[in-house]
């Protein structure tokens, strides 16, 4: 039996899993992503997580044949590292990944992807419906997509293809994105940005009543979604979010012609009916091409971890027929 490993490196958690040659998960280990002092501390946390997952599976790390990593970006693919991650403290400049992981498992077969690319690789490998043309879209603390076209998972020369959250959806640019530019999809609809966007909407909501704690420093996206259906203004916010999300997915559909768009990320996973369904309902009117099927991810919170495992099993492609077992 050959074994494979997957790593999901996020801004808050790191998880490592060991799987068998069918892709069935044998063990998982989770730890908090360290806040520093440097990127090397994050590398060490990844290695420790992998060691623990191997321990739990009764394996020595060198028995792992290949590993996949789905990570926060931006990536430096040539160096196999994360380069100045946006969602971690500034002291974390560089997180080496493929080299140290390769040393640990004594293998050159280590595949690094940004997390959404790992997501589409996971859907391709594990989903019953996995056409060659499909997209994995995350709506979470950020927004991004992993794209498969003609059976090829798009990565881009630097590994940063699919940063669709930084597409302009609002030419009026009323919201400034975390990247410093204006009108980006993510600046309206990511979990981090929804509260500020709601406050902006409140300025011209006129007579709409609301019980939302707009001025509370703890006001969050969760408050908006929880109040939907009972609060006129919360409904208005949810409707506006659906508008931008539908425009974003329309742009994706026009650019890549996917048959399926799988949607994941905390905002979508926790609010399927308020976030995913309205996108589907609006696409017929917006998309000129064939309208893709929009579905909640089949892999839940595990989509990136599963994608990393699938990458290890398939030489970085997610294509079951290219399995290197
Ligand atoms: Zn941006």
CSV table of C-alpha atoms and ligand atoms in Angstrom, one decimal:
chain,number,residue,atom,x,y,z
A,1,UNK,CA,0.0,0.0,0.0
A,2,UNK,CA,1.3,3.5,-1.0
A,3,UNK,CA,0.5,6.5,1.1
A,4,UNK,CA,0.0,10.1,0.2
A,5,UNK,CA,-0.2,13.3,2.2
A,6,UNK,CA,-2.1,16.6,1.9
A,7,UNK,CA,-1.6,19.9,3.7
A,8,UNK,CA,-4.2,22.7,4.0
A,9,UNK,CA,-2.3,25.8,5.2
A,10,UNK,CA,-4.7,28.6,6.1
A,11,UNK,CA,-4.3,31.9,8.0
A,12,UNK,CA,-5.8,30.4,11.2
A,13,UNK,CA,-5.3,26.6,10.9
A,14,UNK,CA,-2.9,24.2,9.4
A,15,UNK,CA,-4.1,20.6,8.8
A,16,UNK,CA,-2.2,17.6,7.4
A,17,UNK,CA,-3.7,14.4,6.3
A,18,UNK,CA,-2.4,11.0,5.3
A,19,UNK,CA,-4.4,9.0,2.7
A,20,UNK,CA,-4.2,5.6,1.1
A,21,UNK,CA,-3.8,5.1,-2.6
A,22,UNK,CA,-7.6,5.3,-3.1
A,23,UNK,CA,-7.6,8.8,-1.6
A,24,UNK,CA,-9.3,7.6,1.6
A,25,UNK,CA,-8.1,9.6,4.5
A,26,UNK,CA,-6.3,7.6,7.2
A,27,UNK,CA,-5.4,10.3,9.6
A,28,UNK,CA,-5.6,14.1,10.1
A,29,UNK,CA,-3.8,16.4,12.4
A,30,UNK,CA,-4.7,20.1,13.0
A,31,UNK,CA,-2.8,22.9,14.7
A,32,UNK,CA,-3.1,26.7,14.8
A,33,UNK,CA,-1.1,28.6,12.3
A,34,UNK,CA,1.6,30.4,14.2
A,35,UNK,CA,1.6,34.2,14.1
A,36,UNK,CA,5.4,34.3,13.8
A,37,UNK,CA,8.0,35.3,14.6
A,38,UNK,CA,8.9,34.5,11.0
A,39,UNK,CA,7.7,32.3,8.1
A,40,UNK,CA,10.1,29.6,9.2
A,41,UNK,CA,7.8,29.1,12.3
A,42,UNK,CA,4.9,28.4,9.9
A,43,UNK,CA,7.0,26.0,7.9
A,44,UNK,CA,7.9,24.2,11.1
A,45,UNK,CA,4.2,24.0,12.1
A,46,UNK,CA,3.4,22.4,8.8
A,47,UNK,CA,6.2,19.8,9.2
A,48,UNK,CA,5.1,19.1,12.8
A,49,UNK,CA,1.5,18.6,11.6
A,50,UNK,CA,2.7,16.2,8.9
A,51,UNK,CA,4.8,14.2,11.4
A,52,UNK,CA,1.8,14.0,13.7
A,53,UNK,CA,-0.5,12.8,10.9
A,54,UNK,CA,2.1,10.2,10.0
A,55,UNK,CA,2.4,9.1,13.6
A,56,UNK,CA,-1.3,8.7,13.9
A,57,UNK,CA,-1.2,6.5,10.8
A,58,UNK,CA,1.7,4.5,12.1
A,59,UNK,CA,3.9,5.6,9.3
A,60,UNK,CA,7.4,7.1,9.1
A,61,UNK,CA,7.2,10.3,7.0
A,62,UNK,CA,9.6,8.7,4.4
A,63,UNK,CA,6.9,6.2,3.6
A,64,UNK,CA,4.8,9.0,2.1
A,65,UNK,CA,5.1,8.8,-1.7
A,66,UNK,CA,4.0,12.3,-2.6
A,67,UNK,CA,2.5,15.3,-1.0
A,68,UNK,CA,0.1,18.1,-2.1
A,69,UNK,CA,-0.2,21.5,-0.4
A,70,UNK,CA,-3.1,23.9,-0.7
A,71,UNK,CA,-2.0,27.2,0.8
A,72,UNK,CA,-2.9,30.8,1.3
A,73,UNK,CA,-1.1,33.0,-1.2
A,74,UNK,CA,0.5,34.7,-2.9
A,75,UNK,CA,2.8,32.0,-4.0
A,76,UNK,CA,6.3,31.9,-5.4
A,77,UNK,CA,5.9,28.7,-7.3
A,78,UNK,CA,9.5,28.6,-8.6
A,79,UNK,CA,10.8,28.6,-5.0
A,80,UNK,CA,7.9,26.6,-3.6
A,81,UNK,CA,7.0,29.2,-1.0
A,82,UNK,CA,4.4,31.6,0.2
A,83,UNK,CA,5.6,35.1,-0.3
A,84,UNK,CA,4.4,37.9,2.0
A,85,UNK,CA,1.0,36.4,2.9
A,86,UNK,CA,-1.7,39.1,3.2
A,87,UNK,CA,-3.6,37.6,6.1
A,88,UNK,CA,-0.6,37.0,8.5
A,89,UNK,CA,1.5,39.5,10.4
A,90,UNK,CA,4.1,41.5,8.5
A,91,UNK,CA,7.0,39.7,10.1
A,92,UNK,CA,6.0,36.6,8.2
A,93,UNK,CA,7.6,37.4,4.9
A,94,UNK,CA,8.3,34.0,3.4
A,95,UNK,CA,7.1,30.5,4.2
A,96,UNK,CA,9.2,27.8,2.4
A,97,UNK,CA,7.1,24.8,1.8
A,98,UNK,CA,7.9,22.3,-1.0
A,99,UNK,CA,11.6,22.0,-0.1
A,100,UNK,CA,11.2,21.3,3.6
A,101,UNK,CA,8.2,19.0,3.0
A,102,UNK,CA,10.1,17.1,0.3
A,103,UNK,CA,13.0,16.6,2.7
A,104,UNK,CA,10.7,15.3,5.4
A,105,UNK,CA,9.0,12.7,3.2
A,106,UNK,CA,12.2,12.1,1.2
A,107,UNK,CA,10.4,12.7,-2.1
A,108,UNK,CA,10.6,15.2,-5.0
A,109,UNK,CA,6.9,14.8,-5.6
A,110,UNK,CA,5.5,17.8,-3.7
A,111,UNK,CA,2.9,19.9,-5.4
A,112,UNK,CA,2.1,23.4,-4.2
A,113,UNK,CA,-1.2,25.2,-5.1
A,114,UNK,CA,-3.0,28.2,-3.9
A,115,UNK,CA,-6.0,27.0,-1.8
A,116,UNK,CA,-8.7,27.6,-4.5
A,117,UNK,CA,-6.6,25.7,-7.1
A,118,UNK,CA,-6.4,22.9,-4.6
A,119,UNK,CA,-10.2,23.2,-4.2
A,120,UNK,CA,-10.9,22.5,-7.9
A,121,UNK,CA,-8.4,19.6,-7.9
A,122,UNK,CA,-10.3,18.2,-4.9
A,123,UNK,CA,-13.6,18.5,-6.7
A,124,UNK,CA,-12.2,16.9,-9.9
A,125,UNK,CA,-10.9,13.9,-8.0
A,126,UNK,CA,-13.6,13.3,-5.4
A,127,UNK,CA,-16.9,14.6,-6.9
A,128,UNK,CA,-19.3,12.3,-8.7
A,129,UNK,CA,-19.9,15.2,-11.2
A,130,UNK,CA,-16.4,16.3,-12.3
A,131,UNK,CA,-16.4,17.5,-15.9
A,132,UNK,CA,-13.2,18.8,-17.5
A,133,UNK,CA,-14.6,22.3,-17.4
A,134,UNK,CA,-15.4,23.4,-13.9
A,135,UNK,CA,-14.6,26.0,-11.2
A,136,UNK,CA,-14.2,26.0,-7.5
A,137,UNK,CA,-15.2,29.3,-6.0
A,138,UNK,CA,-14.5,30.3,-2.4
A,139,UNK,CA,-16.5,33.0,-0.6
A,140,UNK,CA,-14.8,33.3,2.7
A,141,UNK,CA,-12.5,35.9,4.4
A,142,UNK,CA,-11.5,36.4,0.8
A,143,UNK,CA,-12.8,35.4,-2.6
A,144,UNK,CA,-11.0,33.4,-5.2
A,145,UNK,CA,-11.4,30.6,-7.7
A,146,UNK,CA,-9.7,27.5,-9.0
A,147,UNK,CA,-10.4,26.8,-12.6
A,148,UNK,CA,-10.2,23.7,-14.8
A,149,UNK,CA,-10.5,24.3,-18.6
A,150,UNK,CA,-10.4,21.4,-21.0
A,151,UNK,CA,-9.2,19.2,-18.2
A,152,UNK,CA,-6.2,21.5,-17.4
A,153,UNK,CA,-6.2,23.1,-13.9
A,154,UNK,CA,-5.0,26.7,-14.5
A,155,UNK,CA,-2.2,27.8,-12.3
A,156,UNK,CA,-0.5,30.7,-14.1
A,157,UNK,CA,3.3,31.1,-14.2
A,158,UNK,CA,3.4,32.3,-10.6
A,159,UNK,CA,0.6,30.1,-9.3
A,160,UNK,CA,-1.8,33.0,-8.8
A,161,UNK,CA,-4.4,32.4,-11.6
A,162,UNK,CA,-7.9,32.7,-10.4
A,163,UNK,CA,-7.6,35.7,-8.1
A,164,UNK,CA,-11.1,36.6,-9.2
A,165,UNK,CA,-11.9,38.4,-5.9
A,166,UNK,CA,-9.8,41.3,-7.3
A,167,UNK,CA,-11.9,41.6,-10.5
A,168,UNK,CA,-13.7,45.0,-10.6
A,169,UNK,CA,-17.4,44.5,-10.3
A,170,UNK,CA,-18.3,48.0,-9.3
A,171,UNK,CA,-16.9,50.6,-11.6
A,172,UNK,CA,-18.0,53.3,-9.2
A,173,UNK,CA,-15.5,51.9,-6.8
A,174,UNK,CA,-17.3,52.8,-3.6
A,175,UNK,CA,-15.4,50.2,-1.6
A,176,UNK,CA,-11.6,49.9,-1.4
A,177,UNK,CA,-10.3,46.4,-1.3
A,178,UNK,CA,-7.7,45.1,1.2
A,179,UNK,CA,-5.3,45.1,-1.8
A,180,UNK,CA,-5.7,48.9,-2.0
A,181,UNK,CA,-7.7,49.0,-5.2
A,182,UNK,CA,-11.3,50.0,-5.7
A,183,UNK,CA,-14.5,48.3,-6.7
A,184,UNK,CA,-13.2,44.7,-6.3
A,185,UNK,CA,-15.7,41.9,-5.8
A,186,UNK,CA,-14.0,40.8,-2.5
A,187,UNK,CA,-14.3,44.4,-1.1
A,188,UNK,CA,-18.1,43.9,-1.1
A,189,UNK,CA,-18.8,40.2,-0.5
A,190,UNK,CA,-16.1,38.5,1.5
A,191,UNK,CA,-16.8,37.8,5.2
A,192,UNK,CA,-14.3,40.4,6.3
A,193,UNK,CA,-15.9,43.1,4.1
A,194,UNK,CA,-19.6,42.5,4.5
A,195,UNK,CA,-19.9,44.6,7.7
A,196,UNK,CA,-18.3,47.7,6.2
A,197,UNK,CA,-20.3,47.3,3.0
A,198,UNK,CA,-23.5,47.0,5.1
A,199,UNK,CA,-22.6,50.3,6.8
A,200,UNK,CA,-22.0,51.9,3.4
A,201,UNK,CA,-25.5,50.7,2.3
A,202,UNK,CA,-27.0,52.0,5.5
A,203,UNK,CA,-26.0,55.5,4.5
A,204,UNK,CA,-28.4,55.5,1.6
A,205,UNK,CA,-31.0,53.0,2.8
A,206,UNK,CA,-33.4,55.8,3.7
A,207,UNK,CA,-36.5,54.5,5.4
A,208,UNK,CA,-35.4,50.8,5.7
A,209,UNK,CA,-35.8,49.7,9.4
A,210,UNK,CA,-33.0,47.8,11.0
A,211,UNK,CA,-32.1,46.2,14.3
A,212,UNK,CA,-28.6,45.4,13.1
A,213,UNK,CA,-25.9,46.6,15.5
A,214,UNK,CA,-24.2,48.7,12.8
A,215,UNK,CA,-22.1,50.7,15.2
A,216,UNK,CA,-21.0,47.8,17.4
A,217,UNK,CA,-17.3,47.1,16.9
A,218,UNK,CA,-18.2,43.4,16.9
A,219,UNK,CA,-20.8,43.8,14.1
A,220,UNK,CA,-20.1,40.9,11.7
A,221,UNK,CA,-21.3,39.2,8.5
A,222,UNK,CA,-22.9,36.6,10.8
A,223,UNK,CA,-25.3,39.3,12.2
A,224,UNK,CA,-26.4,40.2,8.7
A,225,UNK,CA,-27.2,36.6,7.7
A,226,UNK,CA,-28.9,35.8,11.0
A,227,UNK,CA,-31.2,38.8,10.7
A,228,UNK,CA,-32.2,38.0,7.1
A,229,UNK,CA,-35.9,37.3,6.7
A,230,UNK,CA,-36.7,39.3,9.8
A,231,UNK,CA,-35.0,42.6,9.2
A,232,UNK,CA,-35.8,44.7,6.1
A,233,UNK,CA,-32.3,46.2,5.9
A,234,UNK,CA,-30.5,42.9,6.4
A,235,UNK,CA,-32.6,41.5,3.4
A,236,UNK,CA,-31.5,44.5,1.4
A,237,UNK,CA,-27.8,43.8,2.2
A,238,UNK,CA,-28.2,40.1,1.3
A,239,UNK,CA,-29.8,41.1,-2.0
A,240,UNK,CA,-27.0,43.5,-2.8
A,241,UNK,CA,-24.4,40.8,-2.0
A,242,UNK,CA,-26.3,38.4,-4.3
A,243,UNK,CA,-26.1,41.1,-7.0
A,244,UNK,CA,-22.2,41.4,-6.9
A,245,UNK,CA,-21.8,37.6,-6.4
A,246,UNK,CA,-23.9,37.0,-9.5
A,247,UNK,CA,-21.8,39.5,-11.5
A,248,UNK,CA,-18.6,37.8,-10.3
A,249,UNK,CA,-19.8,34.3,-11.3
A,250,UNK,CA,-21.1,35.7,-14.6
A,251,UNK,CA,-17.6,37.0,-15.4
A,252,UNK,CA,-16.2,33.6,-14.5
A,253,UNK,CA,-18.7,31.9,-16.7
A,254,UNK,CA,-18.0,34.2,-19.6
A,255,UNK,CA,-14.2,33.8,-19.3
A,256,UNK,CA,-14.0,30.0,-18.7
A,257,UNK,CA,-17.2,28.3,-19.8
A,258,UNK,CA,-17.5,25.9,-16.9
A,259,UNK,CA,-20.2,23.3,-16.7
A,260,UNK,CA,-20.3,23.4,-12.9
A,261,UNK,CA,-19.3,26.1,-10.4
A,262,UNK,CA,-18.8,24.6,-7.0
A,263,UNK,CA,-19.0,27.2,-4.2
A,264,UNK,CA,-17.3,26.8,-0.9
A,265,UNK,CA,-15.8,29.0,1.9
A,266,UNK,CA,-17.4,29.8,5.2
A,267,UNK,CA,-19.8,32.5,3.9
A,268,UNK,CA,-21.3,30.1,1.4
A,269,UNK,CA,-21.1,27.0,3.5
A,270,UNK,CA,-23.0,28.6,6.4
A,271,UNK,CA,-25.5,30.4,4.2
A,272,UNK,CA,-26.3,28.2,1.2
A,273,UNK,CA,-29.8,29.5,0.7
A,274,UNK,CA,-28.9,33.2,1.2
A,275,UNK,CA,-25.6,33.1,-0.8
A,276,UNK,CA,-25.5,30.3,-3.3
A,277,UNK,CA,-29.2,30.0,-4.3
A,278,UNK,CA,-29.5,33.7,-5.3
A,279,UNK,CA,-26.5,33.4,-7.6
A,280,UNK,CA,-28.1,30.5,-9.4
A,281,UNK,CA,-31.4,32.3,-9.7
A,282,UNK,CA,-29.8,35.4,-11.3
A,283,UNK,CA,-27.4,33.8,-13.9
A,284,UNK,CA,-30.0,33.1,-16.6
A,285,UNK,CA,-30.5,36.8,-17.0
A,286,UNK,CA,-26.8,37.7,-16.8
A,287,UNK,CA,-24.8,35.0,-18.7
A,288,UNK,CA,-24.7,35.1,-22.5
A,289,UNK,CA,-22.9,31.7,-22.8
A,290,UNK,CA,-24.3,28.5,-21.6
A,291,UNK,CA,-25.3,28.9,-18.0
A,292,UNK,CA,-23.2,26.8,-15.6
A,293,UNK,CA,-24.7,24.8,-12.8
A,294,UNK,CA,-24.0,26.5,-9.4
A,295,UNK,CA,-23.7,24.1,-6.5
A,296,UNK,CA,-22.4,24.1,-2.9
A,297,UNK,CA,-19.1,22.2,-2.7
A,298,UNK,CA,-19.6,18.5,-2.1
A,299,UNK,CA,-16.5,18.5,0.2
A,300,UNK,CA,-17.4,21.1,2.8
A,301,UNK,CA,-14.7,22.4,5.0
A,302,UNK,CA,-12.3,19.7,3.7
A,303,UNK,CA,-12.2,20.8,0.1
A,304,UNK,CA,-8.7,22.3,0.3
A,305,UNK,CA,-7.3,19.4,2.3
A,306,UNK,CA,-8.9,16.8,0.0
A,307,UNK,CA,-7.6,18.8,-3.0
A,308,UNK,CA,-4.1,18.6,-1.6
A,309,UNK,CA,-4.4,14.8,-1.2
A,310,UNK,CA,-5.9,14.5,-4.7
A,311,UNK,CA,-2.9,16.5,-6.0
A,312,UNK,CA,-0.5,14.2,-4.4
A,313,UNK,CA,-2.3,11.2,-5.9
A,314,UNK,CA,-2.5,12.6,-9.4
A,315,UNK,CA,0.8,14.4,-9.9
A,316,UNK,CA,-0.8,17.8,-9.3
A,317,UNK,CA,-3.7,17.5,-11.7
A,318,UNK,CA,-6.8,16.1,-9.9
A,319,UNK,CA,-7.4,13.9,-13.0
A,320,UNK,CA,-8.3,10.4,-11.7
A,321,UNK,CA,-7.0,8.9,-15.0
A,322,UNK,CA,-3.5,10.4,-14.5
A,323,UNK,CA,-3.1,8.8,-11.0
A,324,UNK,CA,0.5,8.0,-10.3
A,325,UNK,CA,-0.4,5.2,-7.9
B,1,LIG,ZN1,-8.5,43.7,-4.4
